[in-house]
Coordinates of C-alpha atoms in Angstrom, one line a residue:
M1 CA -126.6 54.0 -34.2
K2 CA -123.4 52.6 -32.7
P3 CA -123.5 51.1 -29.3
N4 CA -121.6 53.0 -26.5
I5 CA -118.8 50.5 -26.1
G6 CA -117.3 52.5 -23.2
F7 CA -120.5 52.4 -21.3
M8 CA -120.9 48.6 -21.9
N9 CA -117.4 48.0 -20.8
N10 CA -118.0 49.9 -17.6
E11 CA -121.2 48.0 -17.0
I12 CA -119.4 44.7 -17.5
L13 CA -116.6 45.8 -15.2
M14 CA -119.1 46.9 -12.6
K15 CA -120.8 43.5 -12.7
R16 CA -117.5 41.8 -12.5
G17 CA -116.5 44.0 -9.6
N18 CA -119.8 43.3 -7.8
K19 CA -119.3 39.6 -8.4
M20 CA -115.8 39.7 -7.0
K21 CA -117.0 41.7 -4.0
Q22 CA -119.6 39.1 -3.3
Q23 CA -117.1 36.3 -3.7
N24 CA -114.6 38.2 -1.4
T25 CA -117.4 38.7 1.1
K26 CA -118.4 35.1 1.0
R27 CA -114.7 34.1 1.3
K28 CA -114.2 36.3 4.3
I29 CA -117.4 35.0 5.9
L30 CA -116.2 31.4 5.4
Q31 CA -112.7 32.3 6.6
T32 CA -114.1 34.0 9.7
I33 CA -116.3 31.0 10.4
G34 CA -113.4 28.6 10.0
F35 CA -111.2 30.8 12.1
V36 CA -113.8 31.0 14.9
L37 CA -114.2 27.2 14.8
L38 CA -110.4 26.7 14.9
S39 CA -110.1 29.1 17.8
V40 CA -112.9 27.4 19.7
L41 CA -111.2 24.0 19.1
L42 CA -107.8 25.2 20.2
F43 CA -109.1 27.0 23.3
G44 CA -111.3 23.9 24.0
I45 CA -108.2 21.8 24.0
V46 CA -106.5 24.2 26.4
L47 CA -109.5 24.1 28.7
V48 CA -109.5 20.3 28.7
L49 CA -105.8 20.3 29.5
M50 CA -106.2 22.8 32.4
I51 CA -109.1 20.8 33.8
S52 CA -107.4 17.4 33.5
S53 CA -104.1 18.6 35.0
D54 CA -103.6 18.0 38.7
D55 CA -100.5 20.1 38.9
R56 CA -99.2 23.3 37.5
W57 CA -102.3 24.0 35.4
Y58 CA -101.0 27.5 34.8
A59 CA -98.6 26.1 32.2
Y60 CA -101.6 25.7 29.9
L61 CA -102.2 29.4 30.1
I62 CA -98.9 29.8 28.2
L63 CA -100.4 27.6 25.5
A64 CA -103.6 29.8 25.5
A65 CA -101.4 32.9 25.2
S66 CA -99.6 31.5 22.2
V67 CA -102.9 30.7 20.6
G68 CA -104.2 34.1 21.4
L69 CA -101.1 35.7 19.9
L70 CA -101.7 33.9 16.6
I71 CA -105.3 35.0 16.6
I72 CA -104.3 38.6 17.1
L73 CA -101.6 38.6 14.5
R74 CA -103.8 36.9 12.0
R75 CA -106.0 39.9 12.0
T76 CA -103.2 42.5 11.5
K77 CA -101.1 43.6 8.6
F78 CA -98.1 41.9 10.3
W79 CA -99.5 38.5 9.0
H80 CA -97.8 38.6 5.7
G81 CA -94.9 36.9 3.9
W82 CA -92.0 35.5 5.9
R83 CA -93.7 36.8 9.1
V84 CA -96.3 34.1 9.0
P85 CA -94.1 31.1 9.4
L86 CA -92.0 33.0 11.9
S87 CA -95.1 33.7 14.0
W88 CA -96.0 30.0 14.0
I89 CA -92.5 28.9 14.9
V90 CA -92.3 31.4 17.8
A91 CA -95.8 30.5 19.1
V92 CA -95.0 26.7 18.9
V93 CA -91.7 27.2 20.8
I94 CA -93.4 29.3 23.5
A95 CA -96.2 26.9 23.9
W96 CA -94.1 23.7 23.9
G97 CA -91.5 25.2 26.2
G98 CA -94.2 26.5 28.6
L99 CA -95.9 23.1 28.7
F100 CA -92.8 21.2 29.7
A101 CA -91.6 24.0 32.0
G102 CA -94.9 23.5 33.7
Q103 CA -94.6 19.8 34.3
P104 CA -94.0 18.6 37.9
P105 CA -90.2 18.4 38.6
V106 CA -88.8 14.9 38.7
N107 CA -87.1 14.7 42.1
I108 CA -87.5 11.1 43.2
Q109 CA -86.1 10.2 46.5
P110 CA -85.6 6.5 47.1
Y111 CA -87.8 5.4 50.0
T112 CA -86.3 3.8 53.0
A113 CA -87.9 0.4 53.8
R114 CA -89.2 0.2 57.3
N115 CA -91.7 -1.7 59.3
L116 CA -94.8 0.4 59.4
E117 CA -96.5 0.7 62.8
Q118 CA -99.5 -1.6 62.8
P119 CA -102.7 -1.0 64.7
S120 CA -103.6 -3.0 67.8
A121 CA -106.5 -3.3 70.3
P122 CA -106.0 -1.4 73.6
Y123 CA -106.6 -4.7 75.4
K124 CA -105.7 -8.4 75.4
L125 CA -108.3 -10.6 73.7
L126 CA -108.9 -14.2 74.8
L127 CA -111.1 -16.4 72.7
N128 CA -112.2 -19.5 74.6
N129 CA -113.5 -22.9 73.4
V130 CA -112.8 -22.1 69.7
I131 CA -112.1 -24.6 66.9
I132 CA -109.0 -23.7 65.0
V133 CA -108.9 -24.5 61.3
D134 CA -105.5 -25.4 59.9
T135 CA -105.5 -23.7 56.5
Q136 CA -102.6 -25.9 55.3
S137 CA -104.2 -29.3 55.9
G138 CA -107.8 -28.6 56.8
Q139 CA -107.3 -30.3 60.2
L140 CA -109.5 -29.0 63.0
T141 CA -108.3 -28.5 66.6
S142 CA -111.2 -28.2 69.1
N143 CA -111.6 -26.6 72.5
M144 CA -108.7 -24.2 72.2
S145 CA -108.0 -20.7 73.5
I146 CA -106.3 -18.0 71.5
L147 CA -104.8 -15.0 73.3
S148 CA -103.7 -11.9 71.4
E149 CA -102.0 -8.7 72.4
G150 CA -100.5 -5.8 70.5
G151 CA -102.0 -7.0 67.3
K152 CA -100.4 -10.4 67.5
I153 CA -101.4 -13.9 68.6
I154 CA -99.2 -14.5 71.7
D155 CA -100.5 -17.8 72.9
I156 CA -102.6 -20.8 71.9
A157 CA -103.4 -23.5 74.3
P158 CA -106.2 -25.9 75.4
A159 CA -109.3 -24.1 76.7
G160 CA -109.0 -23.1 80.3
S161 CA -105.3 -23.2 80.5
I162 CA -104.6 -19.6 79.7
K163 CA -105.0 -17.2 82.6
A164 CA -106.8 -14.0 81.9
G165 CA -105.5 -10.7 83.3
E166 CA -107.6 -7.7 84.3
D167 CA -107.1 -5.9 81.0
T168 CA -108.3 -9.0 79.0
E169 CA -111.5 -9.1 77.1
I170 CA -112.9 -12.7 77.2
V171 CA -115.1 -14.0 74.4
D172 CA -116.8 -17.4 74.6
A173 CA -116.3 -18.8 71.1
T174 CA -117.9 -22.2 71.7
G175 CA -118.8 -23.8 68.3
K176 CA -117.0 -21.1 66.3
Y177 CA -114.3 -21.9 63.7
A178 CA -111.3 -19.6 63.7
V179 CA -109.6 -18.9 60.3
P180 CA -107.2 -16.2 59.2
G181 CA -108.9 -13.0 57.9
Y182 CA -109.9 -13.1 54.3
L183 CA -107.6 -11.5 51.7
D184 CA -108.9 -9.8 48.5
M185 CA -105.9 -9.9 46.2
H186 CA -107.2 -7.7 43.4
M187 CA -108.8 -4.4 44.3
H188 CA -109.0 -0.8 43.1
V189 CA -110.3 0.9 46.3
I190 CA -107.6 3.5 47.2
G191 CA -108.2 7.0 45.9
E192 CA -111.8 6.4 45.0
E193 CA -114.7 8.6 46.1
H194 CA -116.0 6.1 48.7
T195 CA -112.8 4.5 49.8
S196 CA -113.5 4.7 53.5
E197 CA -117.1 3.3 53.2
A198 CA -115.9 0.5 51.0
L199 CA -113.1 -0.4 53.5
N200 CA -115.6 -0.5 56.3
L201 CA -117.8 -2.9 54.4
L202 CA -114.9 -5.1 53.5
L203 CA -114.0 -5.6 57.1
A204 CA -117.7 -6.2 58.0
N205 CA -117.6 -9.1 55.5
G206 CA -114.4 -10.7 56.8
V207 CA -111.7 -9.0 54.7
T208 CA -108.8 -8.0 56.8
G209 CA -106.2 -7.3 54.1
F210 CA -106.1 -6.5 50.3
R211 CA -103.8 -6.0 47.4
Q212 CA -104.3 -2.6 45.7
M213 CA -103.9 -3.1 41.9
S214 CA -103.4 0.6 40.9
G215 CA -101.5 3.4 42.5
S216 CA -99.4 6.5 42.0
A217 CA -96.3 8.2 43.4
E218 CA -98.6 10.2 45.7
F219 CA -100.4 7.2 47.1
L220 CA -97.1 5.3 47.5
Q221 CA -95.7 8.2 49.5
Q222 CA -98.8 8.3 51.8
W223 CA -98.7 4.5 52.3
R224 CA -94.9 4.5 53.1
G225 CA -95.8 7.2 55.6
G226 CA -98.2 4.9 57.4
A227 CA -101.5 5.5 55.7
F228 CA -104.0 2.7 54.8
T229 CA -102.8 0.3 57.5
S230 CA -103.5 1.9 60.8
S231 CA -107.2 1.3 61.4
I232 CA -108.7 -1.5 63.5
D233 CA -112.0 -0.9 61.8
Q234 CA -110.7 -1.4 58.2
P235 CA -108.6 -4.0 56.4
A236 CA -104.9 -3.2 55.8
L237 CA -103.4 -2.3 52.5
L238 CA -100.9 -5.1 52.0
T239 CA -99.2 -4.1 48.7
M240 CA -99.5 -1.5 46.0
P241 CA -97.9 -0.5 42.6
G242 CA -97.3 2.9 41.1
D243 CA -99.2 4.0 38.0
V244 CA -100.4 1.2 35.9
L245 CA -98.3 0.9 32.7
T246 CA -100.3 1.8 29.6
P247 CA -99.4 3.0 26.0
M248 CA -99.7 6.6 27.4
N249 CA -97.0 6.4 30.1
A250 CA -95.0 3.5 28.6
P251 CA -95.2 3.9 24.8
T252 CA -91.7 2.6 24.1
P253 CA -89.3 0.1 25.7
K254 CA -86.9 2.8 26.7
V255 CA -89.6 5.0 28.3
A256 CA -91.1 1.9 30.0
M257 CA -87.8 0.7 31.5
E258 CA -87.2 4.2 32.9
F259 CA -90.7 4.2 34.4
V260 CA -90.1 0.8 36.1
R261 CA -86.9 2.1 37.7
Q262 CA -88.7 5.3 38.8
Q263 CA -91.6 3.3 40.4
Q264 CA -89.1 1.1 42.3
K265 CA -87.5 4.2 43.7
E266 CA -90.9 5.5 44.7
G267 CA -91.5 2.4 46.7
A268 CA -93.8 0.3 44.5
D269 CA -93.9 -3.3 45.6
F270 CA -94.6 -4.5 42.0
I271 CA -95.2 -3.3 38.5
K272 CA -98.7 -3.5 37.1
V273 CA -99.1 -3.7 33.3
G274 CA -102.5 -2.7 32.0
G275 CA -102.1 -3.1 28.2
I276 CA -98.9 -2.4 26.4
L277 CA -97.1 -3.3 23.1
P278 CA -95.4 -6.7 23.0
D279 CA -91.9 -5.2 22.8
V280 CA -92.6 -2.9 25.7
F281 CA -94.1 -5.8 27.7
N282 CA -90.9 -7.8 27.2
A283 CA -88.7 -4.9 28.1
V284 CA -90.7 -4.4 31.3
L285 CA -90.3 -8.1 32.2
M286 CA -86.5 -7.9 31.6
E287 CA -86.2 -4.8 33.7
G288 CA -88.3 -6.3 36.5
R289 CA -86.0 -9.4 36.6
K290 CA -83.0 -7.1 36.7
L291 CA -84.4 -5.1 39.6
N292 CA -86.0 -8.1 41.3
I293 CA -89.4 -6.4 41.3
P294 CA -92.5 -8.6 40.3
V295 CA -94.4 -7.7 37.2
V296 CA -98.1 -8.6 37.2
G297 CA -101.3 -7.7 35.5
H298 CA -102.8 -8.1 32.0
V299 CA -101.5 -10.1 29.1
L300 CA -103.4 -9.0 26.1
P301 CA -104.5 -11.8 23.8
D302 CA -102.1 -10.9 21.0
M303 CA -99.3 -12.1 23.3
D304 CA -98.8 -15.7 24.4
L305 CA -99.5 -16.4 28.1
K306 CA -97.1 -19.3 28.0
V307 CA -94.2 -17.1 26.9
A308 CA -95.1 -14.5 29.5
A309 CA -94.9 -17.1 32.2
E310 CA -91.6 -18.5 30.9
N311 CA -90.2 -14.9 30.9
G312 CA -91.0 -14.3 34.6
F313 CA -94.5 -12.8 34.7
S314 CA -95.5 -13.2 38.4
S315 CA -99.3 -13.0 38.4
V316 CA -101.9 -13.2 35.7
E317 CA -105.0 -11.2 36.4
H318 CA -108.5 -12.0 34.9
F319 CA -107.1 -14.9 32.8
G320 CA -104.9 -12.5 30.9
I321 CA -107.9 -10.4 29.8
N322 CA -110.0 -10.5 26.6
H323 CA -110.1 -14.3 26.5
G324 CA -106.3 -14.6 26.4
A325 CA -106.3 -17.8 28.4
L326 CA -108.9 -19.4 26.2
I327 CA -106.9 -18.5 23.1
S328 CA -103.9 -20.3 24.7
A329 CA -106.1 -23.3 25.3
S330 CA -107.4 -23.5 21.8
T331 CA -106.4 -25.9 19.0
D332 CA -106.6 -23.0 16.7
E333 CA -104.4 -20.7 18.8
K334 CA -102.4 -19.1 16.0
T335 CA -105.4 -18.1 14.0
L336 CA -107.2 -16.7 17.0
R337 CA -104.2 -14.8 18.3
A338 CA -103.7 -13.3 14.9
K339 CA -107.2 -11.9 15.1
A340 CA -106.8 -10.6 18.6
T341 CA -106.9 -6.8 19.0
A342 CA -103.5 -5.3 19.4
I343 CA -102.4 -1.9 20.7
P344 CA -102.4 0.7 17.8
S345 CA -98.9 1.3 16.4
I346 CA -99.4 5.0 16.8
T347 CA -98.5 4.7 20.4
A348 CA -94.9 4.2 19.4
N349 CA -94.9 7.2 17.1
P350 CA -92.2 9.8 18.2
I351 CA -94.8 12.6 18.1
F352 CA -97.2 10.6 20.2
V353 CA -94.5 9.8 22.7
Q354 CA -93.5 13.5 23.1
L355 CA -97.2 14.5 23.5
M356 CA -97.7 12.0 26.2
K357 CA -94.9 13.6 28.2
I358 CA -97.4 16.4 28.9
K359 CA -98.8 15.2 32.2
G360 CA -102.2 16.7 31.8
L361 CA -102.7 15.4 28.3
Q362 CA -101.3 12.0 29.4
N363 CA -103.7 11.8 32.3
F364 CA -106.7 12.8 30.2
V365 CA -106.0 10.4 27.4
N366 CA -105.1 7.6 29.8
K367 CA -108.4 8.0 31.7
K368 CA -110.4 7.8 28.5
V369 CA -108.5 4.8 27.1
M370 CA -108.7 2.9 30.4
S371 CA -112.4 3.6 30.6
A372 CA -112.9 2.2 27.1
A373 CA -110.7 -0.8 27.9
I374 CA -112.7 -1.7 30.9
E375 CA -116.0 -1.5 28.9
S376 CA -114.5 -3.8 26.3
S377 CA -112.6 -6.1 28.6
G378 CA -115.1 -8.9 28.1
G379 CA -113.5 -9.4 24.7
K380 CA -114.7 -9.1 21.1
K381 CA -118.4 -9.4 20.6
D382 CA -117.9 -11.2 17.2
P383 CA -120.2 -14.2 17.6
A384 CA -118.3 -16.3 15.1
Q385 CA -115.0 -15.7 16.8
L386 CA -116.4 -16.4 20.2
Q387 CA -118.0 -19.6 18.9
Q388 CA -114.6 -20.5 17.5
L389 CA -113.1 -20.1 21.0
I390 CA -115.7 -22.5 22.4
D391 CA -115.5 -25.1 19.6
T392 CA -111.7 -25.3 19.6
Y393 CA -111.1 -25.4 23.4
S394 CA -108.8 -28.3 24.2
E395 CA -108.5 -29.8 27.7
E396 CA -105.0 -31.1 26.7
K397 CA -103.8 -27.6 25.8
A398 CA -105.4 -26.1 29.0
T399 CA -103.5 -28.7 31.0
Q400 CA -100.2 -27.8 29.2
L401 CA -100.9 -24.1 29.9
A402 CA -101.5 -24.9 33.6
D403 CA -98.3 -27.0 33.8
I404 CA -96.3 -24.1 32.4
F405 CA -97.7 -21.9 35.1
V406 CA -96.8 -24.4 37.7
E407 CA -93.2 -24.9 36.3
N408 CA -92.6 -21.1 36.3
N409 CA -94.5 -20.3 39.6
T410 CA -96.9 -18.0 37.7
W411 CA -99.8 -17.2 40.0
Q412 CA -103.4 -16.6 38.9
T413 CA -106.1 -14.3 40.2
P414 CA -109.1 -15.4 38.2
T415 CA -111.7 -12.8 39.5
I416 CA -114.5 -15.0 38.0
I417 CA -117.2 -12.6 39.1
R418 CA -115.6 -10.1 36.8
V419 CA -115.6 -12.6 33.9
H420 CA -119.2 -13.5 34.8
A421 CA -120.2 -9.9 34.5
G422 CA -118.2 -9.4 31.3
V423 CA -119.4 -12.4 29.2
L424 CA -123.0 -12.5 30.5
S425 CA -123.6 -8.7 30.5
D426 CA -125.7 -8.9 27.4
G427 CA -127.8 -11.9 28.5
S428 CA -127.3 -15.6 28.9
D429 CA -127.3 -16.6 25.2
S430 CA -125.7 -19.9 24.2
I431 CA -122.3 -18.3 23.3
S432 CA -122.1 -16.2 26.5
Q433 CA -123.0 -19.2 28.6
G434 CA -120.6 -21.4 26.7
L435 CA -117.7 -18.9 27.4
Y436 CA -118.6 -18.7 31.1
D437 CA -118.7 -22.5 31.4
L438 CA -115.3 -22.7 29.8
Y439 CA -113.8 -20.3 32.3
L440 CA -115.2 -22.4 35.1
K441 CA -113.7 -25.5 33.5
L442 CA -110.3 -23.8 33.0
V443 CA -110.2 -22.8 36.7
K444 CA -110.9 -26.4 37.7
T445 CA -108.0 -27.5 35.4
Y446 CA -105.7 -24.9 37.0
D447 CA -106.7 -26.2 40.5
T448 CA -106.2 -29.9 39.5
E449 CA -102.8 -29.3 38.0
G450 CA -101.6 -27.3 41.1
V451 CA -101.6 -23.8 39.8
K452 CA -101.3 -21.3 42.6
M453 CA -104.4 -19.1 42.7
M454 CA -105.7 -16.3 44.9
T455 CA -109.2 -14.8 45.4
G456 CA -109.6 -11.3 43.9
T457 CA -112.7 -9.3 43.0
D458 CA -111.6 -6.2 41.0
G459 CA -113.9 -4.3 43.5
G460 CA -113.4 -0.7 44.6
G461 CA -114.8 2.4 46.1
G462 CA -116.2 3.9 42.9
E463 CA -119.7 5.5 42.7
D464 CA -121.5 2.5 41.3
I465 CA -119.7 -0.4 43.1
W466 CA -118.7 0.6 46.6
L467 CA -122.0 -0.6 48.2
D468 CA -121.2 -4.2 47.1
A469 CA -117.5 -4.0 47.9
G470 CA -117.8 -6.4 50.9
N471 CA -120.1 -8.8 49.1
Y472 CA -117.8 -9.4 46.1
I473 CA -115.4 -11.8 47.8
H474 CA -118.4 -13.9 48.9
Q475 CA -119.7 -13.9 45.3
E476 CA -116.2 -15.1 44.2
F477 CA -116.4 -17.9 46.7
D478 CA -119.6 -19.0 45.1
E479 CA -118.1 -18.8 41.6
L480 CA -115.1 -21.0 42.7
E481 CA -117.6 -23.5 44.2
K482 CA -119.4 -23.6 40.8
A483 CA -116.1 -24.4 39.2
G484 CA -115.7 -27.4 41.4
I485 CA -112.9 -26.1 43.7
S486 CA -112.9 -27.9 47.0
P487 CA -113.8 -25.9 50.2
L488 CA -110.3 -26.3 51.5
H489 CA -108.7 -24.9 48.4
V490 CA -111.2 -21.9 48.3
L491 CA -110.2 -21.3 52.0
Q492 CA -106.6 -21.4 51.0
M493 CA -107.0 -19.1 48.1
T494 CA -108.4 -16.4 50.4
T495 CA -106.0 -16.9 53.3
L496 CA -102.8 -19.0 53.0
N497 CA -102.1 -18.4 49.3
G498 CA -102.2 -14.6 49.4
A499 CA -99.7 -14.7 52.4
E500 CA -97.4 -17.0 50.4
F501 CA -97.6 -14.8 47.3
L502 CA -96.6 -11.8 49.3
G503 CA -93.8 -13.6 51.1
R504 CA -95.5 -13.0 54.5
L505 CA -96.2 -16.5 55.8
N506 CA -94.4 -15.5 59.0
E507 CA -97.1 -12.9 59.6
M508 CA -100.4 -14.3 58.2
G509 CA -102.1 -17.1 56.4
T510 CA -102.6 -19.4 59.4
V511 CA -103.8 -19.1 63.0
E512 CA -100.6 -19.6 64.9
I513 CA -98.6 -18.0 67.7
G514 CA -96.6 -15.0 66.4
K515 CA -99.0 -14.3 63.5
N516 CA -101.1 -11.2 63.1
A517 CA -104.3 -11.3 65.2
D518 CA -106.5 -10.9 62.0
M519 CA -109.1 -13.6 62.1
V520 CA -112.6 -14.5 61.2
L521 CA -114.9 -16.6 63.4
L522 CA -117.4 -18.7 61.4
D523 CA -120.6 -20.4 62.6
A524 CA -119.8 -23.6 60.6
N525 CA -116.9 -25.6 59.3
P526 CA -115.5 -24.0 56.1
V527 CA -113.7 -27.2 55.1
E528 CA -117.1 -29.0 54.8
S529 CA -118.7 -26.4 52.5
V530 CA -117.7 -23.2 50.7
Q531 CA -121.1 -21.8 51.8
N532 CA -119.8 -21.8 55.4
L533 CA -117.3 -19.1 54.5
H534 CA -120.3 -16.7 54.3
K535 CA -121.4 -17.5 57.9
V536 CA -119.3 -14.8 59.6
D537 CA -120.0 -14.4 63.3
A538 CA -117.1 -12.1 64.2
V539 CA -114.0 -10.4 62.7
I540 CA -110.9 -9.8 64.7
R541 CA -108.7 -7.1 63.3
A542 CA -105.3 -6.5 65.0
G543 CA -106.7 -8.1 68.2
F544 CA -109.8 -6.0 68.2
Y545 CA -113.1 -7.9 68.4
H546 CA -115.9 -6.9 66.1
G547 CA -119.0 -9.0 67.0
K548 CA -121.9 -9.9 64.8
E549 CA -124.2 -7.1 65.9
E550 CA -121.5 -4.6 65.2
L551 CA -120.8 -6.1 61.8
E552 CA -124.5 -6.0 60.8
S553 CA -124.8 -2.4 62.0
V554 CA -121.9 -1.4 59.8
K555 CA -123.5 -3.1 56.8
Q556 CA -126.8 -1.4 57.5
N557 CA -125.4 2.0 58.2
E558 CA -123.1 2.1 55.1
G559 CA -125.9 0.7 52.9
T560 CA -128.3 3.5 53.8
K561 CA -125.8 6.4 53.0

C-alpha cells in the first residue's frame, strides 16, 4: 500500500507552520519586551531631564512627544520602507529643536560696578583698655581705645582720651586682644540648604568675611544687588565666581573662553576651574590674562603646577588636588604625572559638546561628576603609587616649587583639614600617615620660602557639614600649628593675607582708623600661641558688639536645630 504523499506533505507543512508561528510569537514577545524596555529607558531619560532642569522644563515634553510619536508609528502600518528613516529624522529634528528652543535665553547685561551698602550698628561703639595686635609686625599696643561708627573704625587713641557721646555703647575690654575678623578664604556656603545657620555659626566663631568658591549667574545677580553682605549677625560675602568650570560647561577651548567672557559680564570676581582638559585650562588662563580677571582653583595632577604658576594662575586650592603638589615635589615627577588620572577625551567629542549645551542634561551630569570628583579627591588609592610619592619626595624640589610660586605671586589656600580628611579617611595606616606628614612638611616649606597663603576650610551649609561650619577654621589653625607655622603667620593667613589677596588692604586686614569695624576680641595673645586664636571673647561685626554670652547662645541654639 502506497503512503499518502499528499497527506504527509500537509502534515509536514502544518508542523512547519506551527513552528514558524511559535517562532514568530516568540519573536514578537521578545520585540515587545525590548520595545517596552527601550520606551521605559527613553521616558526615564526624559523624566530625569525634567526633574534636573531648573528652567523651562516643558521643553522636555517635546522630547517626550517625539518619543511617543515613534512608539505610536512603530505599531502602525505606516512604519514601513522609506517612512521609517523619515519618521526618525522628523522625530530627532523636533526633539532637538524643542530642547534648544527651551533653553534659557542668553541675555547677559554687563553689571555696573558699585559700592554695595554695608551694614552698620545703630550706635557708636567704644572699646576701652584694649590691646591692639598689629597683624603686620605682631607688635602689641596696650591700653588703647577704639571708636567705631557707621561700620568703620573712626578713632584710635590712648584709653580715656576719647569722649563718649550719649549714643555710644561702651565696653570695658581690659586684658582683651583686638585683631581683625577672621577670613575663611575657601567656602561653599551660598545656596546650600543651611546657608543661614552656617553663616550664624561662622560669625559666632570669629569669621567676619569669606570667599565663596562656587557660584552662578543667579547668585551673582543677587550679590550685586546687595545680598549676602548686609547682616550684622553674619559674615560678609567678599568675593564670588560664576559657575565652576568643568568638562560639562567648558569642554573645549572655544566654549571655555566664551564662558569666561560671559562670567565677567555677569559680575564674577574671578574664574574658578574645577577640573578641565589641559588645552582648555591654558585657554582659560590666556583669556583671564586678556580680561584681567583672576583664574583660581584646581590644577589636576596631569598638569604641572609650576607651569600653571608661570602662566598666571592666581591661587592654588587644596595643593592643586589629588596630590598634584606632591607630584611636583617628586624626583620621579614625570613618571608619576604620566600615571595621573586625566579628564576622559570624550569630553571634547563634538557630540558630547552639543549634548552638554542642553542645560538640564548639563546640570544633571555635572552634579554627578562633581560628586564623584569630591569623593575621589584624596587621590588614587593605589598603595604602590602612594608609597612612590612618599619615597620620592624631595625637599629641594619642594623648595623650587615654592620659589616659583613666590616669583609669580601664586597664592595658596592649603585647606589642610580637607587633606587630613581625604588621606586619613580610611584609617591612619603608614601610607596615609606618611602622605599627611608630607603635606604638613610642604606647607612649612611654603611658609619658609615666603609663599603667600590664606586660611580656607572648604566648609559649607550642606546637610552633613553645616553644624561644624564655624569650627572648621579653628581646626585649620590647629593643622597649621602642627605644620610648624608660627602664631603670627597663622594670624596673618586669616586676616592680613586675605585682605591683600583681595586688594582690600584699605578696608580690612589690620585694626586701624578707616578700616571696617570687623574685629575679634581674644582672651589671650595670639602672637604667643596659635591656641589663643580659639579664645574668642567677642566679635564685632560692622561696629555691632556680639559678646561671649550671645556667641555661646548662637552656638547652642544652632547646634540643637
